[in-house]
């Protein structure tokens, strides 16, 4: 079986910064509450003329530049997003057109915050199977328009952004070592955007009831996230025959600093080995891991040969983990 490796990364976050103080002018909250309970100080939000495909395209172009790959060489584009431009066409097709990747198949993948690691597992499998050589995987989200800016329990958490990576086959040891995916649909109501789909089509009533915005059971989600993310890292490490003390970097989904600390604790990793940027971006869902990965690669925290574990958790419920030797 062929192995795959990440040969380039890129990310993009919209320019507009929304601080906790800005949100405290909109709902009954405070910078102190948000920082203590979530770790978020500020997040980026899209402008009126930006959609998910726009920021995904910018991240994709940066990843292709760093991989030194021409868009026409791409065989497949996967965009992981829970906030696509449209139900259809897929955001991946729009990105394919924007970057001129004429020879690539393209599809969206919806696994909420776990979407990037689901995409990594799928891309890795296509390469292992010998079907494709150059795969672009993107996590991109614009939650701004799907949040109820009068609901302090959700609007303080999320942010917008995009991150991308290019996968290629390799014969070297620096490769994707293991991937692990999981889901439990019995938790489907814990995080949800209730209306607009076939279950509850858009109507005046759904708009009046604000059912086109994210609804979340925070406490339940928190508990399940800590358990599922801890289990997922330990499972992928065991499957990959890597012990926790071999990990150089853990890149967890950036949902809440308290969840991140609990997961690090479960894997017995000091926080110095955990990549955290939730303070600057909030929870960017499928984009959070590729943004954190790209930043750590570009500022050279991640070095060749490092063992990187990544773990995510999201609506569905879904979870995913992977181990890479960089
Ligand atoms: C949402 C979350 C931050 C709430 O933190 P918490 O410590 O569980 O807080 P609680 O929900 O118990 O709320 C405590 C109090 O703060 C209040 N509160 C909630 N949001 C608030 C806010 N933004 N500002 C101020 N007070 C707030 C609550 O109303 C509650 O008040 P009460 O005690 O008078 O009823 C936390 O549950 C969480 O992060 N959950 C996981 C969410 C997540 O990661 N989702 C995405 C998964 S990919």
XYZ file of C-alpha atoms and ligand atoms in Angstrom:
374
model
C 0.000 0.000 0.000
C 1.241 3.483 -0.857
C 1.598 6.039 1.917
C 0.666 9.705 1.732
C 2.239 12.841 3.138
C 1.317 16.507 3.482
C 3.528 18.472 1.079
C 2.065 21.941 1.647
C -0.269 23.873 3.915
C -2.067 27.209 3.748
C -4.655 29.152 5.689
C -6.685 32.306 5.537
C -8.801 34.131 8.086
C -11.035 37.082 7.183
C -9.586 40.486 8.060
C -12.397 41.679 10.309
C -11.688 41.039 14.004
C -14.548 40.758 16.497
C -13.306 41.024 20.083
C -15.040 39.854 23.246
C -15.625 43.521 24.084
C -17.413 43.946 20.749
C -19.704 41.013 21.593
C -20.303 42.358 25.110
C -21.967 45.337 23.401
C -24.382 42.949 21.637
C -25.323 40.432 24.380
C -25.103 40.205 28.179
C -21.573 38.797 28.503
C -18.055 39.947 29.371
C -14.498 39.496 28.148
C -13.706 37.918 31.514
C -16.515 35.308 31.251
C -15.661 34.367 27.669
C -11.919 34.069 28.308
C -12.296 32.062 31.509
C -14.949 29.662 30.202
C -13.718 29.240 26.619
C -10.208 30.704 26.134
C -11.404 32.910 23.259
C -10.254 36.557 23.147
C -11.242 37.427 19.601
C -12.370 35.800 16.384
C -12.378 36.693 12.677
C -15.644 37.217 10.845
C -16.446 37.469 7.155
C -17.475 40.700 5.501
C -20.768 41.098 3.622
C -19.294 40.075 0.269
C -17.396 36.997 1.523
C -18.625 33.391 1.515
C -17.027 30.073 2.449
C -15.675 29.386 -1.050
C -13.859 32.753 -1.072
C -11.836 32.061 2.059
C -11.392 28.390 1.081
C -9.934 29.545 -2.243
C -7.420 31.827 -0.506
C -6.279 29.031 1.827
C -6.083 26.633 -1.142
C -3.886 28.977 -3.195
C -1.475 29.329 -0.251
C -1.330 25.550 0.240
C -0.649 24.980 -3.474
C 2.113 27.605 -3.424
C 3.768 25.973 -0.425
C 3.438 22.529 -2.067
C 4.761 23.956 -5.370
C 1.970 22.216 -7.228
C 0.113 23.624 -10.201
C -3.715 23.558 -9.797
C -4.008 21.571 -13.033
C -2.063 18.721 -11.390
C -4.750 18.201 -8.723
C -6.804 15.011 -9.013
C -9.260 15.666 -6.174
C -10.496 18.525 -3.985
C -12.398 17.870 -0.760
C -13.894 20.788 1.131
C -14.933 19.962 4.686
C -17.582 22.455 5.731
C -20.798 22.712 7.710
C -21.375 26.211 6.333
C -21.203 25.808 2.537
C -22.032 28.587 0.064
C -25.079 26.547 -1.059
C -26.670 23.127 -0.469
C -25.605 22.603 -4.057
C -23.424 23.137 -6.019
C -20.726 22.041 -3.621
C -18.257 24.585 -2.272
C -15.523 22.240 -3.550
C -16.733 22.733 -7.153
C -16.644 26.508 -6.707
C -13.079 26.315 -5.332
C -12.110 23.977 -8.206
C -13.296 26.621 -10.681
C -11.725 29.532 -8.751
C -8.261 27.986 -8.711
C -8.462 26.483 -12.214
C -8.055 22.864 -11.101
C -9.561 21.570 -14.346
C -8.495 17.962 -13.857
C -9.790 17.535 -10.312
C -12.906 15.818 -9.053
C -14.486 17.809 -6.230
C -16.918 17.241 -3.394
C -17.921 18.627 -0.009
C -17.708 16.598 3.157
C -19.925 17.293 6.154
C -18.636 15.973 9.459
C -18.837 19.361 11.229
C -15.703 20.129 13.268
C -14.223 16.694 12.493
C -14.438 17.366 8.744
C -10.785 18.131 8.077
C -9.578 14.912 9.692
C -12.319 12.956 7.891
C -10.998 14.509 4.645
C -7.432 13.591 5.565
C -8.460 9.965 6.126
C -10.296 9.852 2.782
C -7.471 11.549 0.882
C -4.971 9.198 2.476
C -7.107 6.214 1.396
C -7.404 7.410 -2.222
C -3.616 7.731 -2.354
C -3.026 4.378 -0.629
C -5.367 2.729 -3.127
C -3.306 4.196 -5.973
C -6.249 6.127 -7.432
C -4.958 9.688 -7.095
C -1.613 11.460 -6.656
C -2.412 15.080 -5.780
C -5.248 15.796 -3.376
C -6.240 19.148 -1.899
C -8.136 18.975 1.391
C -9.670 22.108 2.854
C -11.549 22.922 6.056
C -13.487 26.165 5.647
C -16.266 27.746 7.676
C -18.226 30.976 7.878
C -20.351 30.696 10.989
C -21.075 34.427 11.198
C -24.361 34.195 9.293
C -25.507 31.037 11.100
C -25.182 32.402 14.645
C -27.922 34.064 16.650
C -26.187 37.258 17.761
C -28.739 37.529 20.564
C -27.813 34.079 22.014
C -24.832 34.490 24.315
C -24.456 30.725 24.778
C -23.397 30.213 21.145
C -22.336 33.494 19.512
C -19.247 33.905 21.716
C -17.773 30.572 20.659
C -17.396 30.468 16.887
C -15.263 32.202 14.263
C -14.644 32.128 10.511
C -11.580 30.833 8.672
C -10.094 28.306 6.280
C -7.115 25.974 6.220
C -5.829 23.644 3.521
C -3.270 20.915 2.902
C -1.963 19.094 -0.176
C -1.504 15.321 0.036
C 0.845 13.342 -2.189
C 2.176 9.783 -2.262
C 5.512 9.112 -0.591
C 7.944 6.292 -0.012
C 9.579 8.141 2.904
C 8.937 7.571 6.599
C 7.493 11.073 6.848
C 3.878 10.176 6.180
C 0.365 9.793 7.515
C 0.859 6.948 9.972
C -2.694 6.377 11.111
C -6.242 7.679 10.906
C -9.287 6.896 13.021
C -12.886 8.042 12.516
C -15.946 7.699 14.725
C -19.551 8.861 15.009
C -22.592 8.565 17.247
C -25.844 9.816 15.756
C -27.682 9.423 19.056
C -26.133 12.813 19.902
C -27.604 14.441 16.768
C -29.517 17.073 18.742
C -26.573 18.353 20.788
C -25.356 20.777 18.109
C -27.687 21.498 15.268
C -28.944 23.958 12.710
C -32.604 22.918 12.848
C -34.228 24.454 9.755
C -33.607 24.839 6.045
C -33.140 21.136 5.280
C -35.666 18.484 4.235
C -36.746 17.889 7.850
C -37.833 21.461 8.414
C -37.843 23.466 5.180
C -37.462 27.225 5.330
C -40.685 29.088 6.037
C -41.710 32.366 7.608
C -42.337 30.368 10.771
C -38.787 28.894 10.888
C -37.337 32.365 10.336
C -39.515 33.858 13.088
C -38.416 31.104 15.477
C -34.731 31.664 14.601
C -34.328 28.047 13.543
C -31.738 28.892 10.884
C -29.148 29.501 13.588
C -26.856 27.139 15.519
C -28.502 25.582 18.585
C -26.292 23.819 21.098
C -26.488 21.952 24.369
C -23.207 23.253 25.747
C -22.778 21.147 28.843
C -23.610 17.782 27.188
C -21.379 18.623 24.247
C -18.519 19.537 26.556
C -18.600 16.205 28.394
C -18.888 14.080 25.262
C -16.106 16.075 23.551
C -13.617 15.497 26.357
C -14.282 11.761 26.431
C -14.465 11.218 22.667
C -11.352 13.271 21.851
C -9.294 11.547 24.556
C -10.452 8.108 23.392
C -9.806 8.983 19.728
C -6.182 10.064 20.294
C -5.411 7.024 22.396
C -7.035 4.731 19.811
C -5.146 6.132 16.822
C -1.870 6.015 18.781
C -2.436 2.393 19.707
C -3.359 1.470 16.118
C -0.241 3.280 14.884
C 2.005 1.704 17.534
C 3.090 5.140 18.766
C 3.232 5.817 22.494
C 1.903 9.133 23.878
C 5.395 10.202 24.991
C 6.589 10.033 21.369
C 4.214 12.849 20.415
C 6.001 16.118 19.642
C 2.828 18.094 18.951
C -0.848 17.613 19.617
C -3.138 19.688 17.424
C -6.613 19.463 18.934
C -9.768 20.963 17.478
C -10.016 24.431 19.041
C -13.471 24.300 20.643
C -12.753 25.377 24.200
C -9.445 25.757 26.077
C -10.886 23.714 28.960
C -11.665 20.829 26.564
C -8.143 21.122 25.104
C -6.547 21.001 28.578
C -8.648 17.995 29.591
C -7.674 16.104 26.419
C -3.966 16.899 26.918
C -4.279 15.681 30.483
C -5.937 12.440 29.343
C -3.029 11.785 26.950
C -0.521 12.889 29.652
C 0.885 15.628 27.423
C 2.177 18.929 28.845
C 0.453 22.002 27.378
C 3.832 23.073 25.883
C 3.312 20.305 23.329
C -0.219 21.392 22.458
C -0.832 23.854 19.649
C -3.409 26.413 20.729
C -4.761 29.407 18.828
C -8.345 29.490 20.085
C -7.614 32.856 21.735
C -7.275 34.478 18.273
C -9.829 32.554 16.203
C -12.477 30.956 18.435
C -13.949 27.700 17.183
C -13.595 27.683 13.392
C -15.019 24.153 13.179
C -13.534 22.181 10.246
C -10.957 24.945 9.714
C -9.461 24.917 13.199
C -6.950 22.081 12.795
C -5.615 23.077 9.356
C -5.233 26.724 10.461
C -3.303 25.651 13.584
C -1.210 23.206 11.526
C -0.359 25.840 8.931
C 0.658 28.393 11.571
C 2.882 25.901 13.390
C 4.536 24.789 10.130
C 5.151 28.364 8.975
C 6.595 29.558 12.300
C 8.767 26.399 12.355
C 7.481 24.960 15.617
C 6.802 21.797 13.613
C 10.039 20.348 12.268
C 10.873 17.491 9.934
C 10.524 14.137 11.690
C 8.145 15.424 14.393
C 5.299 13.147 15.397
C 2.040 15.082 15.239
C -1.249 13.851 16.646
C -4.426 15.633 15.584
C -7.851 15.149 17.104
C -11.282 16.608 16.439
C -14.839 16.410 17.641
C -18.054 17.903 16.309
C -21.769 17.859 15.582
C -23.221 14.544 14.570
C -21.658 13.629 16.900
C -18.428 12.902 15.039
C -14.831 12.489 16.093
C -11.549 11.763 14.355
C -7.838 11.502 15.033
C -4.691 10.980 13.032
C -0.955 10.654 13.516
C 1.600 11.987 11.070
C 5.377 11.884 10.976
C 6.255 15.311 9.512
C -20.785 26.728 26.083
C -19.868 26.636 27.297
C -18.694 27.572 27.103
C -20.625 27.049 28.520
O -19.767 26.960 29.642
P -20.283 26.328 31.009
O -19.188 26.436 31.964
O -20.822 24.963 30.676
O -21.404 27.318 31.389
P -22.934 26.989 31.688
O -23.650 26.621 30.418
O -23.001 26.078 32.857
O -23.415 28.399 32.133
C -23.023 28.976 33.366
C -23.720 30.282 33.501
O -23.165 31.210 32.568
C -24.192 31.774 31.778
N -23.677 32.024 30.460
C -23.726 31.246 29.349
N -23.112 31.855 28.327
C -22.662 33.046 28.807
C -21.949 34.108 28.240
N -21.557 34.113 26.954
N -21.643 35.159 29.025
C -21.997 35.204 30.317
N -22.682 34.227 30.908
C -23.010 33.151 30.160
C -25.302 30.746 31.794
O -26.542 31.361 31.517
C -25.219 30.214 33.195
O -25.871 31.112 34.061
P -26.727 30.536 35.289
O -25.738 29.810 36.164
O -27.256 31.784 35.903
O -27.750 29.647 34.697
C -19.345 25.183 27.482
O -20.404 24.360 27.925
C -18.767 24.599 26.247
O -17.755 25.046 25.758
N -19.362 23.527 25.704
C -18.866 22.869 24.543
C -19.236 23.667 23.349
C -18.487 23.240 22.125
O -17.313 23.039 22.205
N -19.176 23.159 21.006
C -18.596 22.845 19.783
C -18.114 21.441 19.787
S -17.218 21.141 18.341
